[in-house]
Amino acid sequence: MRSPLPSSLVRRSCALSFASLVMALSLSAADSWPDFRGPSQDGHAGSAGLPLSWSESENVKWKTEIPLLGLSSPVVMDNQVWLTTATEDGHDFHVLCVDATTGKIIADQKLFHSDNPQSLGNGAQDNSYATPSAVIESGRVYVHYGHFGTACLDTATKNVLWKREDLKCWHYRGASSSPVLFEDLLILTFDGADLQYLVALNKRTGETVWKTDRSVAWNDEDIDKQMVKEGDWRKAHSTPLIVSIDGKPVMCSTGAKAAYGYDPRTGKELWRVEHPAYSAAPRPVFYDGHFIIVTGFSKGAEMMSVRVGGHGVVTDTHVEWKIDKAFPKYSSPIVVDDLVYFALDDSFVVCVEAKTGAEVWRGRLNGKFRACPILADGKLFFFSLEGETTVIEPGRAFKVLATNHLATDAPLDDPRRGPGFMASPAVVGKAMFLRTRHHLYRIESP
């Protein structure tokens, strides 16, 4: 989850000054945050000039109330911010387009309706019916609500170009995995309690190009081939990461009981690393020929570094290091140079060696963390459920540069209703977009 751009227009007596201000606050076509983890899918923003400090009264260009409920991160392109939202009961599913310059909602479209939506169960405090983030490219935006539906819209006209409502699974605690664009494909992840598969759609038509089932042996069935008990045991929430290795694309996707390497063009499984965990949420990151993944929850859950390559089950041959205690359960890690940084669920940020997994330092922060950190202006930004952003200097010593607060007047018993961040930010130019429970902010220096 993430955030796009804000701006407030200050009136001046001369029309020329007003026009120049609008141009300064508008986004050029080259400026974009197309994926919930940015252009390179790893949380890195090449921006310069973000403010170091902000509050409700400082460096907020605009603040827009967002209707209904959603935890998806904003994506930004061509001066538009797109995000999803839904009714809390899961009956109606909307997409919003916000003008990045003014903060005005310029489109609010209901795309899908469900008469009998799947329950979010006791995971409702950590999920919503609009949690997967959109993905955007020039002229088109793609939105996904899990088995409730997937759609492609024209960003200029806001017309729906195609829809799919036939891709099913029982999400159990709701859908979370975001769509991924690759070449002419839109790749979706369905890791439900009943069905577990990835599917690639032709991004122009919505037609299925390939579909690949998870291959791990579940070993959780009775003699009638029925699951002994229902629940999270086959479920995951992670979004795949695609990188190019020796000129060939490799997609890493973390599921329950295994993390997989796939050819994203065909869906062919290249290798897998087996593990005992389930409900993995963090997106993998990549460092020097290795995917760094988090396997999820349960006894035996770990963070690990997997060397790319091999065929079949490579658990015993390609896992370079593991961390079995202090690792993130929700928020994705971020790699800067030869170090990996991540927020634990409660109150700490940790830095480890990317090559070995050895801990370099651990620092205390305030709050709990679900949103993914970003790197911008050579600084790390961590976003808490309590509405606090901590700015840290990357390096081998823990150094806090600033702590910023947005409104904290809402109760925290339900994180979705709290004031802070479950969505990850978006950064474009000198602006940062932050989505809280009720609002979208554009943070930017005057």
XYZ file of C-alpha atoms in Angstrom:
446
model
C 0.000 0.000 0.000
C 1.295 3.570 -0.735
C 0.535 7.150 -1.577
C 0.535 9.708 -4.423
C 0.891 13.485 -4.861
C -0.812 16.543 -3.227
C -0.910 20.320 -4.002
C -2.711 23.452 -2.887
C -3.033 26.369 -5.271
C -2.353 29.781 -3.777
C -4.183 32.529 -5.608
C -2.149 35.363 -6.963
C -3.269 38.496 -8.676
C -1.562 37.766 -11.925
C -2.740 34.983 -14.243
C 0.825 34.189 -15.281
C 1.835 33.413 -11.692
C -1.206 31.188 -11.255
C -0.421 29.278 -14.454
C 3.189 28.741 -13.447
C 2.082 27.413 -10.066
C -0.264 24.897 -11.675
C 2.546 23.738 -13.958
C 4.882 23.334 -10.997
C 2.374 21.197 -9.111
C 1.283 19.067 -12.060
C 2.951 15.753 -12.795
C 4.782 15.194 -16.035
C 4.185 11.975 -17.985
C 7.606 10.745 -16.892
C 6.729 11.025 -13.216
C 4.863 7.995 -11.949
C 4.402 5.474 -9.161
C 2.794 2.646 -11.152
C 2.972 -0.197 -8.622
C 2.375 -0.201 -4.879
C 6.146 -0.479 -4.335
C 7.025 2.001 -7.033
C 8.587 1.862 -10.502
C 11.108 -0.845 -9.568
C 8.705 -2.747 -7.259
C 11.137 -2.412 -4.340
C 10.155 0.798 -2.544
C 12.890 2.942 -4.093
C 11.918 6.466 -5.165
C 14.360 8.567 -7.129
C 12.928 11.791 -5.756
C 14.738 14.853 -4.495
C 13.306 17.522 -2.247
C 10.724 15.723 -0.120
C 10.038 17.535 3.152
C 11.742 16.094 6.203
C 8.912 17.133 8.496
C 5.138 17.491 8.226
C 1.966 17.534 10.297
C -1.706 18.360 9.830
C -0.684 22.032 9.643
C 2.709 21.785 7.919
C 3.649 20.759 4.358
C 0.199 19.368 3.510
C -0.735 20.615 0.039
C -4.136 18.999 0.186
C -6.117 16.464 2.178
C -9.045 14.634 0.593
C -11.604 12.482 2.362
C -11.865 9.011 0.822
C -15.300 7.343 0.967
C -16.076 3.812 2.139
C -13.190 1.552 3.236
C -10.024 0.380 1.525
C -6.442 -0.498 2.430
C -5.015 -0.418 -1.099
C -2.056 1.806 -1.830
C -2.376 4.643 -4.318
C -0.714 4.530 -7.735
C 0.109 7.664 -9.732
C 0.532 8.548 -13.400
C -0.279 11.495 -15.689
C -1.409 13.695 -12.806
C -3.917 11.070 -11.634
C -3.994 9.144 -8.368
C -5.921 5.862 -8.460
C -7.053 3.780 -5.502
C -9.770 1.306 -4.636
C -12.422 1.282 -1.960
C -15.472 -0.791 -1.047
C -18.423 -0.888 1.283
C -17.564 -2.367 4.658
C -20.086 -5.161 4.128
C -18.424 -6.217 0.860
C -21.421 -5.637 -1.385
C -20.052 -2.865 -3.619
C -16.554 -2.349 -5.040
C -15.391 1.074 -6.247
C -12.405 2.659 -7.968
C -11.462 6.306 -7.383
C -9.405 8.713 -9.463
C -8.080 11.822 -7.718
C -6.593 14.857 -9.449
C -3.004 14.930 -8.194
C -2.810 18.714 -8.440
C -5.984 19.685 -6.615
C -6.951 16.612 -4.602
C -10.409 16.615 -6.175
C -12.053 13.226 -6.743
C -12.685 13.221 -10.494
C -14.091 9.695 -10.775
C -15.851 7.364 -8.338
C -17.101 4.301 -10.164
C -18.763 1.168 -8.825
C -17.278 -1.749 -10.746
C -18.637 -4.851 -9.016
C -21.462 -5.924 -6.722
C -21.820 -9.046 -4.590
C -25.119 -10.154 -3.092
C -23.424 -12.641 -0.768
C -19.818 -11.553 -0.168
C -17.354 -13.843 1.520
C -16.790 -12.886 5.131
C -13.443 -11.444 6.198
C -13.766 -13.590 9.324
C -11.724 -12.706 12.357
C -9.155 -11.160 10.021
C -11.435 -8.187 9.408
C -9.330 -5.875 11.579
C -6.344 -6.363 9.287
C -8.091 -6.470 5.926
C -10.844 -4.935 3.822
C -12.749 -5.700 0.642
C -10.446 -3.314 -1.261
C -6.928 -4.245 -0.157
C -5.118 -5.252 -3.398
C -3.561 -2.153 -4.950
C -4.122 -1.051 -8.522
C -1.375 -1.070 -11.141
C -1.179 1.572 -13.852
C 0.475 2.215 -17.203
C 0.022 4.902 -19.826
C -3.656 5.024 -20.741
C -4.803 2.097 -18.608
C -5.319 1.239 -14.968
C -5.974 -2.289 -13.664
C -7.894 -2.920 -10.449
C -8.392 -6.182 -8.617
C -10.628 -7.279 -5.734
C -9.703 -10.947 -5.575
C -12.445 -13.349 -6.594
C -14.987 -10.494 -6.636
C -13.551 -9.192 -9.898
C -10.765 -7.641 -11.945
C -11.156 -4.730 -14.366
C -9.218 -2.547 -16.791
C -10.187 1.104 -17.278
C -9.178 3.766 -19.768
C -7.535 6.484 -17.666
C -8.648 9.294 -19.987
C -12.332 8.407 -20.397
C -12.688 6.297 -17.209
C -14.543 3.738 -19.338
C -14.275 0.053 -18.436
C -12.399 -1.784 -21.204
C -12.840 -5.286 -19.827
C -13.889 -7.177 -16.696
C -13.397 -10.661 -15.260
C -15.628 -12.105 -12.528
C -15.014 -15.812 -13.097
C -11.665 -16.264 -11.303
C -12.648 -17.869 -8.035
C -11.217 -18.931 -4.696
C -12.262 -18.812 -1.063
C -10.129 -16.020 0.366
C -11.074 -16.926 3.950
C -9.772 -13.635 5.425
C -10.067 -11.559 2.272
C -7.915 -10.879 -0.780
C -4.621 -8.995 -0.397
C -2.259 -9.871 -3.264
C -1.919 -7.055 -5.799
C -1.809 -7.466 -9.588
C 1.511 -7.249 -11.442
C 2.097 -5.979 -14.977
C 4.684 -7.745 -17.112
C 5.022 -7.133 -20.843
C 1.535 -7.860 -22.268
C 0.366 -9.721 -19.173
C -1.531 -8.868 -16.015
C -0.552 -11.478 -13.425
C -2.912 -12.255 -10.530
C -2.350 -14.358 -7.418
C -5.092 -16.460 -5.814
C -3.873 -18.158 -2.642
C -7.137 -19.130 -0.998
C -8.148 -21.710 1.554
C -9.519 -23.955 -1.208
C -7.703 -23.047 -4.439
C -4.161 -21.759 -4.916
C -3.025 -20.581 -8.348
C -1.521 -17.789 -10.414
C -3.154 -16.642 -13.631
C -1.921 -14.316 -16.371
C -4.404 -12.316 -18.419
C -3.865 -10.572 -21.722
C -3.797 -6.995 -20.469
C -5.534 -5.727 -23.622
C -8.458 -8.142 -23.644
C -8.590 -9.739 -20.189
C -8.418 -13.227 -21.708
C -6.503 -15.955 -19.868
C -3.017 -16.623 -21.271
C -1.797 -19.124 -18.673
C -2.827 -20.537 -15.307
C -0.520 -22.398 -12.908
C -1.560 -24.220 -9.749
C 0.668 -24.279 -6.695
C 2.531 -27.587 -6.764
C 3.507 -28.197 -3.150
C 2.075 -31.286 -1.419
C -0.287 -30.056 1.295
C -0.442 -33.266 3.326
C -3.497 -31.979 5.162
C -6.247 -34.195 3.722
C -8.181 -37.137 5.066
C -8.760 -40.400 3.215
C -11.581 -38.773 1.229
C -9.206 -36.055 -0.015
C -10.913 -33.417 2.100
C -8.958 -30.911 4.196
C -8.811 -32.117 7.773
C -9.533 -28.597 8.986
C -10.257 -25.367 7.193
C -8.335 -22.185 7.765
C -5.175 -20.360 6.793
C -3.016 -23.413 6.168
C -3.026 -22.996 2.381
C -3.456 -19.237 2.286
C -1.033 -16.406 1.456
C -1.267 -12.655 0.863
C 2.012 -11.858 -0.902
C 2.509 -10.151 -4.282
C 5.082 -11.558 -6.756
C 8.309 -9.790 -7.701
C 9.721 -10.047 -11.243
C 13.404 -9.436 -11.982
C 15.665 -10.005 -14.973
C 18.551 -12.436 -14.477
C 21.014 -12.908 -17.328
C 18.435 -11.407 -19.651
C 15.663 -13.782 -18.580
C 12.715 -12.824 -16.380
C 12.158 -14.704 -13.127
C 9.108 -14.215 -10.936
C 9.308 -15.025 -7.225
C 6.002 -15.685 -5.479
C 5.596 -16.695 -1.835
C 2.734 -19.037 -1.055
C 1.781 -21.249 1.857
C 4.316 -24.046 2.442
C 6.539 -22.949 -0.472
C 8.060 -20.004 -2.297
C 8.301 -20.416 -6.060
C 10.304 -19.222 -9.017
C 8.299 -18.993 -12.251
C 8.801 -17.935 -15.841
C 6.302 -15.046 -15.971
C 5.825 -15.429 -19.735
C 4.529 -18.994 -19.508
C 3.739 -19.658 -15.851
C 6.179 -22.573 -15.839
C 7.521 -23.401 -12.392
C 11.321 -23.174 -12.360
C 12.042 -24.058 -8.735
C 10.552 -23.953 -5.278
C 11.713 -23.663 -1.684
C 9.493 -25.523 0.758
C 8.720 -24.259 4.261
C 6.116 -24.972 6.975
C 4.440 -21.539 7.195
C 1.292 -19.893 5.824
C -0.278 -16.428 5.333
C 2.893 -14.836 3.961
C 2.262 -11.131 3.327
C 5.565 -9.312 2.588
C 6.571 -8.998 -1.041
C 9.993 -10.487 -1.859
C 12.952 -8.187 -2.463
C 16.044 -8.879 -4.553
C 19.750 -8.536 -3.824
C 22.726 -9.758 -5.866
C 21.133 -12.853 -7.390
C 19.032 -13.681 -4.317
C 15.374 -13.302 -3.447
C 14.813 -12.364 0.186
C 11.436 -13.687 1.291
C 9.302 -14.005 4.410
C 7.405 -17.266 4.698
C 4.577 -16.073 6.973
C 3.152 -17.307 10.262
C 3.310 -20.498 12.357
C 6.099 -22.395 14.038
C 8.970 -22.590 11.587
C 8.184 -19.310 9.812
C 11.325 -17.501 8.678
C 12.896 -14.783 6.629
C 15.360 -16.287 4.158
C 17.660 -15.529 1.253
C 17.236 -17.817 -1.756
C 19.857 -17.980 -4.485
C 18.221 -17.936 -7.898
C 18.686 -21.026 -10.025
C 18.312 -24.762 -9.930
C 15.296 -26.882 -10.762
C 12.666 -28.604 -8.697
C 12.860 -28.403 -4.907
C 15.959 -26.358 -3.986
C 15.349 -25.975 -0.249
C 18.537 -27.784 0.736
C 20.783 -26.292 -1.936
C 19.826 -22.665 -2.549
C 18.849 -21.159 0.825
C 21.819 -19.003 1.857
C 20.625 -17.754 5.254
C 17.592 -17.722 7.537
C 16.244 -15.560 10.342
C 13.773 -17.387 12.559
C 12.900 -14.804 15.225
C 12.988 -11.088 14.357
C 11.440 -10.663 10.893
C 8.431 -8.779 9.487
C 5.042 -10.497 9.317
C 3.183 -7.816 7.339
C 5.425 -5.032 6.035
C 7.842 -5.785 3.183
C 11.594 -5.297 3.687
C 13.700 -2.847 1.705
C 17.284 -3.239 0.460
C 19.706 -0.298 0.383
C 23.242 -1.050 -0.793
C 24.298 -4.192 1.113
C 21.809 -3.879 3.975
C 18.200 -5.005 4.454
C 15.854 -2.935 6.622
C 12.451 -3.965 7.922
C 9.906 -3.072 10.567
C 8.827 -5.671 13.079
C 5.144 -5.758 13.864
C 5.597 -3.852 17.113
C 7.944 -0.981 17.838
C 11.255 -1.960 16.224
C 13.094 -1.515 12.944
C 15.912 -3.955 12.191
C 18.918 -3.762 9.871
C 20.680 -6.942 8.700
C 23.452 -7.820 6.272
C 21.990 -8.701 2.874
C 24.712 -11.289 2.242
C 24.548 -13.128 5.559
C 21.397 -12.113 7.434
C 23.548 -11.060 10.397
C 21.901 -8.347 12.471
C 23.643 -4.968 12.280
C 21.376 -3.005 14.603
C 17.876 -2.841 16.054
C 16.170 0.434 16.926
C 12.969 1.206 18.776
C 10.198 3.097 17.007
C 6.709 3.999 18.155
C 3.742 1.946 17.035
C 2.861 -1.041 14.887
C 3.638 -1.477 11.199
C 1.725 -2.776 8.174
C 2.691 -0.316 5.402
C 5.902 -0.875 3.436
C 8.895 1.435 3.933
C 10.352 3.518 1.121
C 13.733 5.003 0.238
C 13.599 8.598 -1.014
C 16.164 11.398 -0.999
C 18.633 8.930 0.478
C 16.427 8.476 3.552
C 14.260 5.632 4.822
C 10.627 6.329 5.742
C 8.632 3.980 8.004
C 4.859 4.430 8.466
C 2.948 3.231 11.540
C -0.662 2.330 12.253
C -0.717 5.230 14.692
C -0.164 7.846 11.977
C 3.519 8.386 12.658
C 6.250 8.475 10.016
C 9.822 7.937 11.195
C 12.637 9.071 8.925
C 15.891 7.131 9.326
C 19.337 7.582 7.853
C 20.455 4.385 6.091
C 23.698 2.945 7.363
C 25.352 0.803 9.990
C 24.135 2.883 12.905
C 20.546 3.560 13.960
C 19.888 7.266 13.442
C 16.441 8.881 13.474
C 16.280 12.105 11.466
C 12.658 13.090 12.066
C 9.337 11.887 13.427
C 6.115 13.200 11.896
C 2.499 12.836 12.983
C -0.825 13.079 11.234
C -4.179 13.186 13.019
C -4.502 10.611 15.807
C -8.015 11.218 17.103
C -9.503 7.884 16.024
C -9.597 4.692 18.125
C -6.944 2.060 17.476
C -8.881 -1.058 18.476
C -9.512 -1.633 14.761
C -6.424 -0.657 12.694
C -8.588 -0.039 9.623
C -10.448 2.720 11.473
C -7.384 4.211 13.062
C -5.670 7.350 11.873
C -2.542 5.794 10.490
C -1.098 3.761 7.674
C -1.991 0.332 6.402
C -1.554 1.497 2.811
C 1.980 2.148 1.572
C 2.999 5.578 0.220
C 3.547 6.781 -3.324
C 6.240 9.297 -4.251
C 6.348 11.382 -7.414
C 8.667 14.321 -7.911
C 8.863 16.323 -4.694
C 5.559 15.022 -3.346
C 4.500 12.063 -1.241
C 0.967 10.641 -1.230
C -0.169 9.082 2.026
C -3.400 7.156 2.472
C -4.830 6.858 5.964
C -8.102 5.225 6.976
C -10.241 8.185 5.906
C -8.021 10.487 3.863
C -5.485 10.859 1.075
C -2.765 13.471 1.681
C -0.325 15.208 -0.618
C 2.783 15.999 1.418
C 5.090 18.557 -0.175
C 7.183 21.575 0.763
C 5.836 24.989 -0.327
